[in-house]
mmCIF file of C-alpha atoms and ligand atoms in Angstrom:
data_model
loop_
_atom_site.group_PDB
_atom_site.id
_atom_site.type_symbol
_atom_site.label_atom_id
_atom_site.label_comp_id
_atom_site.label_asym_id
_atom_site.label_seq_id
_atom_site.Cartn_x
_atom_site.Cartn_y
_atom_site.Cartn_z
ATOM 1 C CA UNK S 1 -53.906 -18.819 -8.738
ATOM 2 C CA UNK S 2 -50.494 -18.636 -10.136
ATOM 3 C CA UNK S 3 -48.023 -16.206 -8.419
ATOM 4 C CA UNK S 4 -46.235 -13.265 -10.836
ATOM 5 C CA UNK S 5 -42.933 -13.540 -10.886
ATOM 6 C CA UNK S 6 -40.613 -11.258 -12.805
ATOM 7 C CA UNK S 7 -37.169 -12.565 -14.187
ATOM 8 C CA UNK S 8 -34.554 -10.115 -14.723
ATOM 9 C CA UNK S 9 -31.840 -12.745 -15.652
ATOM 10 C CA UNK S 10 -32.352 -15.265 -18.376
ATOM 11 C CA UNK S 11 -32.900 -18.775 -17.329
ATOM 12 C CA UNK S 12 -32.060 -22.305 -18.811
ATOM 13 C CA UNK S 13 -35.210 -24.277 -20.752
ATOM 14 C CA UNK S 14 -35.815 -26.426 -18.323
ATOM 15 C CA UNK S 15 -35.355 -23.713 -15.294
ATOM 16 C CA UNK S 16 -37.752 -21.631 -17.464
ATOM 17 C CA UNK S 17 -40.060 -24.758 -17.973
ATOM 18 C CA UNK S 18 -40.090 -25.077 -14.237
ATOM 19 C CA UNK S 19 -41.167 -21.744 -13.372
ATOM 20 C CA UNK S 20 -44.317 -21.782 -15.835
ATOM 21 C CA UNK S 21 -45.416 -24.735 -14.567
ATOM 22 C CA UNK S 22 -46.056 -22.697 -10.977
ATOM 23 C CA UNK S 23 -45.969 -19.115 -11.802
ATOM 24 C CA UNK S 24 -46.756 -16.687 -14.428
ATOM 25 C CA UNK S 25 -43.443 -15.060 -15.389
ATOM 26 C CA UNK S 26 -41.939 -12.009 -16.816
ATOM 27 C CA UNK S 27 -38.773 -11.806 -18.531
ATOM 28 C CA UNK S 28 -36.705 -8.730 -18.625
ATOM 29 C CA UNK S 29 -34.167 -10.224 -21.423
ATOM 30 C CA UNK S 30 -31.522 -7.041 -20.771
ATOM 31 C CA UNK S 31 -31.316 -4.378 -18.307
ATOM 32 C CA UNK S 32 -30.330 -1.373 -20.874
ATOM 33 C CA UNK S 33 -32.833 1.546 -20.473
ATOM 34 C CA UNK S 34 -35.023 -0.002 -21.991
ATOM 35 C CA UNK S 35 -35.116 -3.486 -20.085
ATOM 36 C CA UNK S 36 -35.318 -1.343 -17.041
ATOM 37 C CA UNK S 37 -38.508 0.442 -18.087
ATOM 38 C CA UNK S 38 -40.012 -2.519 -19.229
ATOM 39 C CA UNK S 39 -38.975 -3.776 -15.153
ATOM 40 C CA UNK S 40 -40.765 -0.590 -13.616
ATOM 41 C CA UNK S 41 -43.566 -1.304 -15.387
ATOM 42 C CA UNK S 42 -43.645 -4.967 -14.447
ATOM 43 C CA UNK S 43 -42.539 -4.372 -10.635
ATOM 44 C CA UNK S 44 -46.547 -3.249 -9.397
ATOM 45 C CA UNK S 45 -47.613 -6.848 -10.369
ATOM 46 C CA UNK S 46 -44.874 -8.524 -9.268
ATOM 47 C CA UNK S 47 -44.801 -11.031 -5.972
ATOM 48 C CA UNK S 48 -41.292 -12.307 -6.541
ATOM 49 C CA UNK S 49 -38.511 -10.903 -8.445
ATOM 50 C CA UNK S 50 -34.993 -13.408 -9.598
ATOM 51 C CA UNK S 51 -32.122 -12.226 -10.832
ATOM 52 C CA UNK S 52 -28.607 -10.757 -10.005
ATOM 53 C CA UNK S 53 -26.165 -7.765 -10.464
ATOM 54 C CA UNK S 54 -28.948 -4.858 -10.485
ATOM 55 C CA UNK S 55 -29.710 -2.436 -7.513
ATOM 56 C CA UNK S 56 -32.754 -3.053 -6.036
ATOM 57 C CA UNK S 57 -33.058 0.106 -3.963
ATOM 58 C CA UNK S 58 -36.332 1.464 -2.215
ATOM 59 C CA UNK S 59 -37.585 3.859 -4.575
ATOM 60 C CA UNK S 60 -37.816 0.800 -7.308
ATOM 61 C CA UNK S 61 -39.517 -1.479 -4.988
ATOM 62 C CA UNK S 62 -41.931 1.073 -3.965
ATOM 63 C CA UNK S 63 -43.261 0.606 -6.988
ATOM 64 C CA UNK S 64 -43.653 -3.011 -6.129
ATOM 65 C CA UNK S 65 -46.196 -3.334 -3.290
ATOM 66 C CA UNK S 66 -47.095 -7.109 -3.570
ATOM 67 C CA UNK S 67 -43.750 -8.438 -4.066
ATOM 68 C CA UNK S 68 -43.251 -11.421 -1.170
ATOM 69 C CA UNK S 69 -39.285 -12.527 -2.455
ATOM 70 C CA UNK S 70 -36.318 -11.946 -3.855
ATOM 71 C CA UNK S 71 -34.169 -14.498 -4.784
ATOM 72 C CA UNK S 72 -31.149 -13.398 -6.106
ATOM 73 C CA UNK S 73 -28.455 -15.162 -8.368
ATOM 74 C CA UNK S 74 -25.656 -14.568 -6.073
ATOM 75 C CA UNK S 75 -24.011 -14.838 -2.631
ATOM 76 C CA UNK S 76 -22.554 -11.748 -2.693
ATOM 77 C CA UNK S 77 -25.862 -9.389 -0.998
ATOM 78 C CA UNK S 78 -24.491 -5.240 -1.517
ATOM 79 C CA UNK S 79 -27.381 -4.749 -4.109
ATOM 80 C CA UNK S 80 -30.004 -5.287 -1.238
ATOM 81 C CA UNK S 81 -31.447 -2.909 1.024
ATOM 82 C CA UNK S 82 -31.872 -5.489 3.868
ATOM 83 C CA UNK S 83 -33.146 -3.005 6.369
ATOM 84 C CA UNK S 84 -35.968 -1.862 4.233
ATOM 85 C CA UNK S 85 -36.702 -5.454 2.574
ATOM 86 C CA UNK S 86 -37.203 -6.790 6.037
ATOM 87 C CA UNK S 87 -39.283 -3.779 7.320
ATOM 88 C CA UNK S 88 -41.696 -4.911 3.951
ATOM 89 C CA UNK S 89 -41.702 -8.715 5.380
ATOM 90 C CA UNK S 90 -40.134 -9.432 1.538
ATOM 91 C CA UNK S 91 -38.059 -12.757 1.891
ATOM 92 C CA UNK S 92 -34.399 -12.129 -0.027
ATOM 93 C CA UNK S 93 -32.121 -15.513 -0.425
ATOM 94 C CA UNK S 94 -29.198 -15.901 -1.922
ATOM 95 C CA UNK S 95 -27.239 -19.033 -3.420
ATOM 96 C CA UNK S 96 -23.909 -19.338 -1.410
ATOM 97 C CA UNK S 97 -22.379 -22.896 -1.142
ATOM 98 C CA UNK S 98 -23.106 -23.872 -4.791
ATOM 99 C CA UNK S 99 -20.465 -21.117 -6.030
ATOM 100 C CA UNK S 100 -17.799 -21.647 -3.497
ATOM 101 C CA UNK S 101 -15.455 -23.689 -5.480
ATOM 102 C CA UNK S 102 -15.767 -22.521 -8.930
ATOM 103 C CA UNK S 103 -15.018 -18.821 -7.039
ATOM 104 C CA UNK S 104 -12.039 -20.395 -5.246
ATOM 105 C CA UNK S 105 -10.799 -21.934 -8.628
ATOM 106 C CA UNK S 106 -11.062 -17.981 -9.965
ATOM 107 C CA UNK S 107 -9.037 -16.724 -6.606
ATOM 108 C CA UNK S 108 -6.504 -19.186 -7.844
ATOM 109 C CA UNK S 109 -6.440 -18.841 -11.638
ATOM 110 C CA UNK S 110 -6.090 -15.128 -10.787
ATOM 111 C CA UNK S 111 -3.093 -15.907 -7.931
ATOM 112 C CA UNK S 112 -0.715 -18.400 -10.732
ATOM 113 C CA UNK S 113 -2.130 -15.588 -13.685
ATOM 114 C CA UNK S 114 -0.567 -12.872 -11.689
ATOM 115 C CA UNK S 115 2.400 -14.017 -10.418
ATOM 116 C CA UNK S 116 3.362 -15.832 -13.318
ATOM 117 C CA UNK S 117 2.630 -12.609 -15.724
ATOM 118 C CA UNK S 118 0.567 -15.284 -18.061
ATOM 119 C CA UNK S 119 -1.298 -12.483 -19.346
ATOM 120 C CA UNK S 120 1.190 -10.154 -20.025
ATOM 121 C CA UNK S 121 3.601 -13.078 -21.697
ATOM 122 C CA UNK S 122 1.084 -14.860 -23.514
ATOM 123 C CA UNK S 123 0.221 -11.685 -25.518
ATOM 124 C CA UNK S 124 4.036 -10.637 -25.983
ATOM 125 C CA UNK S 125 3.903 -14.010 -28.317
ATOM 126 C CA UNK S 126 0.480 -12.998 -30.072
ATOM 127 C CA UNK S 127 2.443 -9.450 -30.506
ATOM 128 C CA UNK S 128 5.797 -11.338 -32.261
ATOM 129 C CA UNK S 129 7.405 -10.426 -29.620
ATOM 130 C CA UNK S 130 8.938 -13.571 -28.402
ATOM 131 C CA UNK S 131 12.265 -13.428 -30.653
ATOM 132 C CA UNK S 132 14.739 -14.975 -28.326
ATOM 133 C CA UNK S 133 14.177 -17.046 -25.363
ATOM 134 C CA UNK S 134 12.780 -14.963 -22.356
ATOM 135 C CA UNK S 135 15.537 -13.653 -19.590
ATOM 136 C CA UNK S 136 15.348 -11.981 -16.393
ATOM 137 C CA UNK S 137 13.027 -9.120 -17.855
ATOM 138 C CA UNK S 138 10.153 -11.971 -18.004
ATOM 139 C CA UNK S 139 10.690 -13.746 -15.000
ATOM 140 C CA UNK S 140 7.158 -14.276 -12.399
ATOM 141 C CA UNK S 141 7.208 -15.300 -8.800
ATOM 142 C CA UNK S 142 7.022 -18.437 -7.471
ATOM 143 C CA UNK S 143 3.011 -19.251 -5.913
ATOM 144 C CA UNK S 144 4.416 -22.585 -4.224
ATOM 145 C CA UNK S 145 5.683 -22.385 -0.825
ATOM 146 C CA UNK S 146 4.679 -18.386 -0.828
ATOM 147 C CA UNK S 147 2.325 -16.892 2.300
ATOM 148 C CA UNK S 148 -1.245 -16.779 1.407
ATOM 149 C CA UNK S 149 -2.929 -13.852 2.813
ATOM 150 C CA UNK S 150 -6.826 -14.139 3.308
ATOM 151 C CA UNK S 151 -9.107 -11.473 3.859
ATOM 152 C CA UNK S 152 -12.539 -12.716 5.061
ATOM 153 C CA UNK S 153 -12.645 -16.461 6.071
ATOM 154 C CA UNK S 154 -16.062 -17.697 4.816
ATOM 155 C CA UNK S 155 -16.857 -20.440 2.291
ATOM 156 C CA UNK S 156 -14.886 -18.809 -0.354
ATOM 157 C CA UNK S 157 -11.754 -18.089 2.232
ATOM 158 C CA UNK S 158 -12.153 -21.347 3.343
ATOM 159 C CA UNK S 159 -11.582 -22.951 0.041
ATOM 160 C CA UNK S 160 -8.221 -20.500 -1.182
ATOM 161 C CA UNK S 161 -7.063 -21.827 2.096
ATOM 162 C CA UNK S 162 -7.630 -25.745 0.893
ATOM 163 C CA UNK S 163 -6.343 -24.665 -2.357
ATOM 164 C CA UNK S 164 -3.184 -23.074 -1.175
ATOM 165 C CA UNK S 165 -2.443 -25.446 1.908
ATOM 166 C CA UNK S 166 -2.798 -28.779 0.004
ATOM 167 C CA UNK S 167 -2.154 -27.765 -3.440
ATOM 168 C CA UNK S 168 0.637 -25.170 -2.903
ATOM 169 C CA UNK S 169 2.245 -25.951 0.402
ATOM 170 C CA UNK S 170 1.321 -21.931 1.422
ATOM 171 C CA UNK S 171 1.459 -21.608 4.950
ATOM 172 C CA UNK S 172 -2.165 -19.574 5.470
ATOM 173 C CA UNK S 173 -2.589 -16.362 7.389
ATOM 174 C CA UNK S 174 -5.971 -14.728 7.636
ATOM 175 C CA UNK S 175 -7.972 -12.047 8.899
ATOM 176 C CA UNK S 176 -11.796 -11.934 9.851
ATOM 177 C CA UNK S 177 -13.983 -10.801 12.083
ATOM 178 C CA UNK S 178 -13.537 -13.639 15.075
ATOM 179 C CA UNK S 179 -10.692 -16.547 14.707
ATOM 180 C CA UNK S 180 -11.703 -19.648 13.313
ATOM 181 C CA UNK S 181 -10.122 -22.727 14.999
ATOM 182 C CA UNK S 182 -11.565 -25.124 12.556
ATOM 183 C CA UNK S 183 -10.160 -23.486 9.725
ATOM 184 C CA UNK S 184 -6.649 -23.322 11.618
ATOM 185 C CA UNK S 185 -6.599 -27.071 12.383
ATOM 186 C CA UNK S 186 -7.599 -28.045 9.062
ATOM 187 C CA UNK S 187 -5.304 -25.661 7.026
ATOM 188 C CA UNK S 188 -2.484 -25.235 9.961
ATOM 189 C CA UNK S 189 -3.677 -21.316 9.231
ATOM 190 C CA UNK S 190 -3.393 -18.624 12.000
ATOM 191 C CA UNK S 191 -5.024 -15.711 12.579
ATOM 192 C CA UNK S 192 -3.127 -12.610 12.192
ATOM 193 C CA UNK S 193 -4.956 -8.498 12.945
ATOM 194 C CA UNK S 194 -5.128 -6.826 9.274
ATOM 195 C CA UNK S 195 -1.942 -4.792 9.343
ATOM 196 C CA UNK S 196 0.266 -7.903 10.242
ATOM 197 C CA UNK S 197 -1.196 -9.819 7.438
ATOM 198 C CA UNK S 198 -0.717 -6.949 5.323
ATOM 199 C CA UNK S 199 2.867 -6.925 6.359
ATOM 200 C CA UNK S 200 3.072 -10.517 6.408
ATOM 201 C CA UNK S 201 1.884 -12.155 3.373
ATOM 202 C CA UNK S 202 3.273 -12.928 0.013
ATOM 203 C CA UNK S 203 -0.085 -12.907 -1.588
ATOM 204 C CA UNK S 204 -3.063 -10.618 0.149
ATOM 205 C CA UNK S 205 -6.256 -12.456 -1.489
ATOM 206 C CA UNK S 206 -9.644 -10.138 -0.604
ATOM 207 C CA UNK S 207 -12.588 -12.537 0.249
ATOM 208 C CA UNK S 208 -15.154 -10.875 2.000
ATOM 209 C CA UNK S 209 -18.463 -9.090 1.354
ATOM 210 C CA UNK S 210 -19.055 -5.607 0.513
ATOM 211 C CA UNK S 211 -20.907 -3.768 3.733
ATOM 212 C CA UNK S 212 -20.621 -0.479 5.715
ATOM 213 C CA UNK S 213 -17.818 -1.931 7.638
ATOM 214 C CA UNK S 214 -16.312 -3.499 4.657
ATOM 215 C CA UNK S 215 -16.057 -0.597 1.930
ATOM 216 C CA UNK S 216 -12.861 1.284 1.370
ATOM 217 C CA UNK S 217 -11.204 -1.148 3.632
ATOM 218 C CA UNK S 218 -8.149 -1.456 1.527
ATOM 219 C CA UNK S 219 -6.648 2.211 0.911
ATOM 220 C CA UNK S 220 -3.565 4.064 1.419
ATOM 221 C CA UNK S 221 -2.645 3.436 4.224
ATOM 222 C CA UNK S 222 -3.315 -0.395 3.904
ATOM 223 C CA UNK S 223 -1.021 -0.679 0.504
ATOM 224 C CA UNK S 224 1.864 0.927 2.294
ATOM 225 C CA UNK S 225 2.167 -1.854 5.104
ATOM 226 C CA UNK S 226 2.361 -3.962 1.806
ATOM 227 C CA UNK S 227 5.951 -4.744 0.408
ATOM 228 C CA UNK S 228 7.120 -4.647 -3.157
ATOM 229 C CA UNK S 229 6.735 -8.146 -3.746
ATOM 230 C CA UNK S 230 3.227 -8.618 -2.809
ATOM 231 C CA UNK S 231 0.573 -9.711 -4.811
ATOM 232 C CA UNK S 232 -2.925 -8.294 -4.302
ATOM 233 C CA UNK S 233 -6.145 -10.601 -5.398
ATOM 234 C CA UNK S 234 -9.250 -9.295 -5.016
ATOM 235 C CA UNK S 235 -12.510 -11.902 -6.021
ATOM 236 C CA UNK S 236 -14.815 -10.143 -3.367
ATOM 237 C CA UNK S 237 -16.479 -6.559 -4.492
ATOM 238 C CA UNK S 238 -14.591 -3.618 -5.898
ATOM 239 C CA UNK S 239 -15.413 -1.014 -3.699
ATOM 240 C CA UNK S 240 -13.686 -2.958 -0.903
ATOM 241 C CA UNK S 241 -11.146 -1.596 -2.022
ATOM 242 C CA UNK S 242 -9.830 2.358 -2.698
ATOM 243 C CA UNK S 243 -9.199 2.094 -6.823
ATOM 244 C CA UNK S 244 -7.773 5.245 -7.039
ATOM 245 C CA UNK S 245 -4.652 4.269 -3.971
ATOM 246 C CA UNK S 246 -4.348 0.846 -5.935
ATOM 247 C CA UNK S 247 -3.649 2.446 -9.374
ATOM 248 C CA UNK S 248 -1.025 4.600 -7.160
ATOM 249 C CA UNK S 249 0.452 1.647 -5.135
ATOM 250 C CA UNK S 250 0.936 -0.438 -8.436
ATOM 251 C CA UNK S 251 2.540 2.394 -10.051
ATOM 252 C CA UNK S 252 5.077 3.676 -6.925
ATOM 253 C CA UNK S 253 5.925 -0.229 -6.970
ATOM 254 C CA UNK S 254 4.311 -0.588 -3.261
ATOM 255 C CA UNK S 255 2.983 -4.153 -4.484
ATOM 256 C CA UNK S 256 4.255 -6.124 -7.271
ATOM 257 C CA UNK S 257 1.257 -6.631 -8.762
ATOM 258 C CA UNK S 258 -2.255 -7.256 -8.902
ATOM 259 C CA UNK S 259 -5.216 -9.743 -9.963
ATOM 260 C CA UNK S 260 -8.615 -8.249 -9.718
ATOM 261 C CA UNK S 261 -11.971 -9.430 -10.709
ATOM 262 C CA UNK S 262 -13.870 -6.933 -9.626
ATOM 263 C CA UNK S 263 -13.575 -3.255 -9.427
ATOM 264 C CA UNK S 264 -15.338 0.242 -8.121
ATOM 265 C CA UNK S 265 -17.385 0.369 -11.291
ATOM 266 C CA UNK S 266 -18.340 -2.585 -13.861
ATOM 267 C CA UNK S 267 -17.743 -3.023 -16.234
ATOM 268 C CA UNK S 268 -14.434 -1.567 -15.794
ATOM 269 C CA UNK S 269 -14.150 1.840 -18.332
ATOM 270 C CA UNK S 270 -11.584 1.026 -21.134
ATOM 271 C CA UNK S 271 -9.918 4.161 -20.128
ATOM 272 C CA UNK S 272 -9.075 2.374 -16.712
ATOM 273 C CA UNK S 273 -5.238 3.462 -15.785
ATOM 274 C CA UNK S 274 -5.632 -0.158 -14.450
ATOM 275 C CA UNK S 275 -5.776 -1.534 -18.017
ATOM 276 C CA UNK S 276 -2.663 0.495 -18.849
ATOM 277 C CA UNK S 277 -0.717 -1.171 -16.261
ATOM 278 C CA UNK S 278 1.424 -4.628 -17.381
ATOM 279 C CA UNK S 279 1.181 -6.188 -13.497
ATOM 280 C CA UNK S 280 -2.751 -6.003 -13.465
ATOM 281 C CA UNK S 281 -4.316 -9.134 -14.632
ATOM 282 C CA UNK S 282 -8.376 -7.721 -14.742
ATOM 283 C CA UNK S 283 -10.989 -10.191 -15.352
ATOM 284 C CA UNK S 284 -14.809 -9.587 -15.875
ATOM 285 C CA UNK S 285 -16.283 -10.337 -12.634
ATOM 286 C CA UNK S 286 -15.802 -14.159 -13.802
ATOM 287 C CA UNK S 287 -15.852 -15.381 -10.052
ATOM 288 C CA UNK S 288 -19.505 -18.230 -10.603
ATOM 289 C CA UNK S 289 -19.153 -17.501 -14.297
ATOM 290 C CA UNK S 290 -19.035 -21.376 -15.425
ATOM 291 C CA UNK S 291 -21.589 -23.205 -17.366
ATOM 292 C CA UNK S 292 -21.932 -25.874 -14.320
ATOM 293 C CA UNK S 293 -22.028 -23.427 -11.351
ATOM 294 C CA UNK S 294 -24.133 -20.744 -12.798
ATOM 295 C CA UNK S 295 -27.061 -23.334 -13.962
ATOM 296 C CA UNK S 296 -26.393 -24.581 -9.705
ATOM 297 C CA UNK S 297 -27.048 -20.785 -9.093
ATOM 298 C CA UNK S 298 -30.145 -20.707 -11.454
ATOM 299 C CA UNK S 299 -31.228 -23.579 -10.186
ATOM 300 C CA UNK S 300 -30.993 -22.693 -6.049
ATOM 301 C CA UNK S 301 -32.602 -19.372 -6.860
ATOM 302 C CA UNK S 302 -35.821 -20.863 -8.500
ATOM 303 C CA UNK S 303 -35.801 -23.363 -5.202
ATOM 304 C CA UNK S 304 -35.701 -20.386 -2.499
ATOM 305 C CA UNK S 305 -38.224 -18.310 -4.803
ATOM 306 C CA UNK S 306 -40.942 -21.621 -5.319
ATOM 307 C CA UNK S 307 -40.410 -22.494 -1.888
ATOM 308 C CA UNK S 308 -41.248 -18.892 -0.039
ATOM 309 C CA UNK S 309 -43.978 -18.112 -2.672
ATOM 310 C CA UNK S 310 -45.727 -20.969 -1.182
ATOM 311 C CA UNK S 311 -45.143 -20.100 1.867
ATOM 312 C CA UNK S 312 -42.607 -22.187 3.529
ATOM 313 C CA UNK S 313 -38.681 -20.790 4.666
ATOM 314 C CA UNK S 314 -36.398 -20.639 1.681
ATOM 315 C CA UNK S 315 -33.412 -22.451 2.511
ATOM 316 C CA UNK S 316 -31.090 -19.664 2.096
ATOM 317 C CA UNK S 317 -32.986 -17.105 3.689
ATOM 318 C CA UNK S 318 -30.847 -13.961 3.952
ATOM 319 C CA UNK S 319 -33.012 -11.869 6.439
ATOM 320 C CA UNK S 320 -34.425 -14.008 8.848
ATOM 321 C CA UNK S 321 -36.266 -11.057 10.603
ATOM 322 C CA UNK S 322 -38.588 -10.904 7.685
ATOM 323 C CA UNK S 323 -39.935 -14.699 8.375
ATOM 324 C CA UNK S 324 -43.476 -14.578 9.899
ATOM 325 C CA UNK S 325 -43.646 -18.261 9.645
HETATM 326 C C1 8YV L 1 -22.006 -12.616 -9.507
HETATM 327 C C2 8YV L 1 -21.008 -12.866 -7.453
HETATM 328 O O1 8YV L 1 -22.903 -12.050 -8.600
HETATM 329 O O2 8YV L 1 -22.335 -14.467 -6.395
HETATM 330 C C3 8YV L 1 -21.829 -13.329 -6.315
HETATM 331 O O3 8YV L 1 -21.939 -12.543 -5.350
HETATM 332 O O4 8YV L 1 -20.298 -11.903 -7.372
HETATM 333 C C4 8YV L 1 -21.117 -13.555 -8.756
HETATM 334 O O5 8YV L 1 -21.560 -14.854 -8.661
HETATM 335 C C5 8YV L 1 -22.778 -13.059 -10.624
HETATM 336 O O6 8YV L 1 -22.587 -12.018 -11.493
HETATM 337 C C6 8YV L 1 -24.272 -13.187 -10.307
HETATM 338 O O7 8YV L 1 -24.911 -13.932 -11.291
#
């Protein structure tokens, strides 16, 4: 007997293909109003759900008593109710590892983008704007020999640090929950406690997962131990940070400026004051968005959802308390 499974992200042909071979699927093509009906009434037959950026809170998977997994499209796990999926014995895995580099390639495109006011220059040109050759007024900052900042040393930390060490000559600071001597050997980084890093480094690059402890980390009080001529990336989850002290700190000239690919809400409203501002380079939550790494995503999420349908351990099982195996 074929399991139900209900998509609520499109996949590739042959991902697709895959699937119908060993499942009866679903496909919720959008998730407008009407995609999201069309998901509630789908959820009480459903025994594994795949798919990424919706919240899959309790009250919708109450209505979805016989779903055994969750693989989601992402590493990033804030739209999960662990607690609760765990309680229910329903296996969620994510796809970390497959994403890493194309996410540290974003950290960096966002880091030269930034501090070299691409954005802002490239569109003076489109505007006719470029009449006489650029002065002072248009000068960046230099990214090459500048302290790089990192917030949250996992896989994605890890590889800004490779980035910036090797490819930049950045000496590395970071912060994270415990010190990580491997990562200080291999990148000559050192550890530094979040207000000296704060203080400390040229760029302040936000790597690190959205939780209680996490949210709101980066507010007020943590833009003022900033100087002027720091740069603030974030490629992690917009409600790390406080939007509304940002917007304030990037206008009172606290920080220099700021590269962010994520933000409080998404997408970000037009009427954003962040949008308004020349020293924000904003990009669409663009972190896995290649055509290489998201089919790598695809692909991992159909493995962990195959794999714990049929009852073995997905490999990148996210709540290991909900394995009876
Ligand atoms: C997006 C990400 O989730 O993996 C994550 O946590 O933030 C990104 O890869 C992507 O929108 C999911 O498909």
């Amino acid at each position: 007997m074929k399991k139900q499974v209900v998509l609520y992200k499109k996949l590739s042909p042959l991902l697709m293909a895959r699937l119908h071979e060993q499942a009866e699927v679903t496909l919720i093509e959008n998730l407008d109003a009407e995609g999201l009906g069309k998901l509630r009434d789908a959820l009480p037959r459903a025994q594994g759900l795949l798919g990424a950026s919706l919240k899959l809170n309790a009250e919708l998977l109450d209505l979805a008593p016989n779903l055994q997994a969750i693989a989601s499209v992402s590493v990033g796990v804030d739209n999960y109710d662990i607690d609760y999926l765990t309680q229910r014995h329903i296996l969620l895995s994510n796809t970390p590892d497959v994403l890493t580099e194309t996410t540290a390639d974003t950290g960096f495109a966002l880091i030269l983008a930034t501090a070299r006011r691409v954005v802002e220059l490239a569109n003076m040109i489109r505007e006719g704007k470029w009449t006489r050759n650029i002065g002072p007024t248009h000068f960046g900052s230099d990214v090459h020999g500048k302290t790089l900042g990192i917030i949250g040393m996992g896989r994605i930390g890890e590889a800004l640090a490779q980035r910036g060490h090797f490819g930049f000559g950045m000496p590395v600071i970071y912060h994270s929950q415990s010190p990580k001597p491997a990562v200080e050997q291999r990148f000559n980084a050192h550890y530094r406690s979040l207000p000296e890093l704060l203080q400390q480094a040229d760029f302040v690059c936000l790597t690190l997962p959205l939780t209680a402890e996490t949210e709101g980390l980066i507010g007020a009080e943590q833009f003022a131990l900033m100087r002027p001529e720091t740069i603030f990336i974030n490629i992690s989850r917009g409600k790390v940070v406080d939007e509304t002290a940002l917007i304030e700190a990037l206008r009172a000239g606290q920080i220099r400026a700021a590269g962010l690919d994520v933000f409080e809400r998404e997408p970000l409203n037009q009427d954003s004051p962040l949008l308004q501002l020349n020293n924000v380079v904003a990009t669409p939550h663009i972190g896995s968005a290649t055509h290489e790494t998201r089919e790598a995503m695809a692909r991992c999420a159909v493995d962990n959802l195959l794999a714990a349908l049929a009852g073995e351990r997905p490999v990148n099982l996210v709540n290991v308390g909900a394995w009876r195996g």
